[in-house]
Each structure stands twice: as C-alpha cells, then as structure tokens.
Short mmCIF file of C-alpha atoms in Angstrom, two decimals:
data_model
loop_
_atom_site.label_atom_id
_atom_site.label_comp_id
_atom_site.label_asym_id
_atom_site.label_seq_id
_atom_site.Cartn_x
_atom_site.Cartn_y
_atom_site.Cartn_z
CA MET C 1 -62.03 -37.72 -123.35
CA ARG C 2 -59.70 -37.70 -126.30
CA ARG C 3 -59.95 -41.48 -126.57
CA LEU C 4 -63.78 -41.26 -126.69
CA VAL C 5 -63.63 -38.77 -129.59
CA THR C 6 -61.27 -41.12 -131.44
CA TYR C 7 -63.63 -44.06 -130.94
CA VAL C 8 -66.66 -42.05 -132.10
CA ALA C 9 -64.78 -40.77 -135.16
CA SER C 10 -63.61 -44.30 -136.01
CA PHE C 11 -67.16 -45.59 -135.58
CA LEU C 12 -68.55 -42.89 -137.92
CA VAL C 13 -65.89 -43.62 -140.55
CA ALA C 14 -66.66 -47.35 -140.35
CA ILE C 15 -70.42 -46.73 -140.74
CA THR C 16 -69.79 -44.44 -143.72
CA LEU C 17 -67.56 -47.01 -145.42
CA LEU C 18 -70.15 -49.74 -144.85
CA GLN C 19 -72.87 -47.57 -146.40
CA LEU C 20 -70.70 -46.80 -149.44
CA GLY C 21 -69.84 -50.47 -149.88
CA ASN C 22 -73.49 -51.44 -149.61
CA ALA C 23 -74.52 -48.85 -152.22
CA PHE C 24 -71.74 -50.03 -154.54
CA PHE C 25 -72.77 -53.68 -154.41
CA GLN C 26 -76.50 -52.90 -154.71
CA PHE C 27 -75.78 -50.96 -157.91
CA PHE C 28 -74.01 -53.89 -159.52
CA GLN C 29 -76.65 -56.35 -158.33
CA GLN C 30 -79.32 -54.24 -160.04
CA GLU C 31 -77.23 -54.18 -163.23
CA ASP C 32 -77.00 -57.99 -163.14
CA THR C 33 -80.75 -58.33 -162.70
CA HIS C 34 -81.38 -55.90 -165.56
CA GLU C 35 -79.10 -57.82 -167.93
CA GLU C 36 -80.74 -61.10 -166.96
CA ALA C 37 -84.21 -59.72 -167.72
CA GLU C 38 -83.05 -58.43 -171.11
CA ARG C 39 -81.75 -61.87 -172.08
CA TRP C 40 -85.22 -63.36 -171.73
CA GLU C 41 -87.16 -60.64 -173.51
CA GLN C 42 -88.42 -61.51 -176.96
CA PRO C 43 -86.40 -59.79 -179.70
CA ALA C 44 -88.15 -56.99 -181.57
CA GLY C 45 -90.13 -58.36 -184.49
CA ALA C 46 -89.70 -61.99 -183.46
CA GLY C 47 -93.21 -62.77 -184.74
CA CYS C 48 -92.71 -60.83 -187.99
CA THR C 49 -92.34 -62.95 -191.12
CA GLY C 50 -91.92 -59.95 -193.42
CA TYR C 51 -89.88 -56.76 -193.13
CA ILE C 52 -89.44 -54.70 -189.94
CA CYS C 53 -89.46 -50.95 -190.64
CA HIS C 54 -86.47 -49.35 -188.91
CA ASP C 55 -88.24 -46.02 -188.23
CA THR C 56 -91.44 -47.41 -186.69
CA GLY C 57 -90.77 -51.07 -185.86
CA SER C 58 -93.84 -52.02 -187.90
CA CYS C 59 -94.00 -55.43 -189.56
CA VAL C 60 -94.89 -55.20 -193.26
CA SER C 61 -94.53 -57.51 -196.24
CA LYS C 62 -92.29 -55.11 -198.25
CA PRO C 63 -90.18 -52.09 -197.26
CA ILE C 64 -92.26 -49.75 -199.41
CA GLU C 65 -95.27 -50.50 -197.20
CA CYS C 66 -93.61 -48.97 -194.11
CA PRO C 67 -95.66 -46.18 -192.56
CA CYS C 68 -94.26 -42.71 -191.94
CA PRO C 69 -92.94 -42.31 -188.38
CA VAL C 70 -94.99 -39.15 -187.75
CA ALA C 71 -98.78 -39.51 -188.05
CA ASN C 72 -99.42 -36.27 -189.95
CA GLU C 73 -96.73 -36.84 -192.58
CA LEU C 74 -97.52 -37.60 -196.20
CA LYS C 75 -95.94 -40.65 -197.84
CA CYS C 76 -94.69 -39.96 -201.37
CA LEU C 77 -94.08 -43.05 -203.51
CA HIS C 78 -91.55 -43.00 -206.31
CA GLY C 79 -90.80 -46.34 -207.96
CA ASP C 80 -89.67 -48.81 -205.33
CA TRP C 81 -88.82 -46.21 -202.69
CA TYR C 82 -90.68 -43.54 -200.75
CA MET C 83 -90.12 -40.52 -198.58
CA CYS C 84 -92.21 -38.92 -195.86
CA ILE C 85 -92.85 -35.18 -196.06
CA ARG C 86 -94.88 -32.62 -194.14
CA ALA C 87 -98.58 -32.78 -194.97
CA ASP C 88 -98.55 -29.17 -196.21
CA GLN C 89 -96.04 -30.02 -198.96
CA SER C 90 -96.74 -31.49 -202.38
CA CYS C 91 -95.35 -34.90 -203.35
CA GLY C 92 -94.88 -33.76 -206.94
CA ALA C 93 -92.81 -30.72 -206.00
CA VAL C 94 -90.65 -32.58 -203.49
CA LEU C 95 -90.02 -35.55 -205.79
CA ALA C 96 -89.22 -33.20 -208.69
CA SER C 97 -86.66 -31.34 -206.57
CA VAL C 98 -85.14 -34.64 -205.42
CA GLY C 99 -85.03 -35.91 -209.01
CA SER C 100 -83.32 -32.75 -210.26
CA ALA C 101 -80.82 -32.87 -207.40
CA THR C 102 -79.85 -36.49 -208.11
CA SER C 103 -79.59 -36.03 -211.88
CA LYS C 104 -76.95 -33.26 -211.60
#
C-alpha cells in the first residue's frame, strides 16, 4: 500500500512539473510572437511629411499647428509657441501671468 501511495505522489508531482514547464514555455513563445508582430508594424507617423505632435500624434506642417490633447481645451498662441488651457480661462490672463513669471 505504501508503494502505491509513493507512485501516486510521484505521478502527481511529475504532472505538476509538466504543467509548470508548459506554462513557462507558452509564456515565452507568446512574447516572441508579440515582438515579431511589433517589428512589422508601421512606425507612428510613417506617412507624415511634416511634424508629429508628441501629445496627440497628429501630423501637421508646423509644431504651432498641433491641436490640444483635450477636446474642450482652448489653444492660446503667443509668438511661435502655444499652450492649452481650460476653456473657462482667458488666454490674455494666462499669457500675462506666464509672461510676468518668466520676466522675473
């Protein structure tokens, strides 16, 4: 009887180890497949001949033409740069406070 228990226990340990090994190798096979798929994907902005906005991924001719990342934001232009603010704010007030902060 004792020998039977030993055989059953050995069998269960072997099955468990096989399952763990199988899970381990399946994980790395999936990782390989994922990396292979990424290699063949087209890079972001591959068809863009202008500038790719880092916040939105939009393709524009100049950086100042980039849209705000949030749809209800207001784009405030100041020279060759811009900033996006909440729609309930005023561009004049925000740009004045930025100007006074940078001139100190």
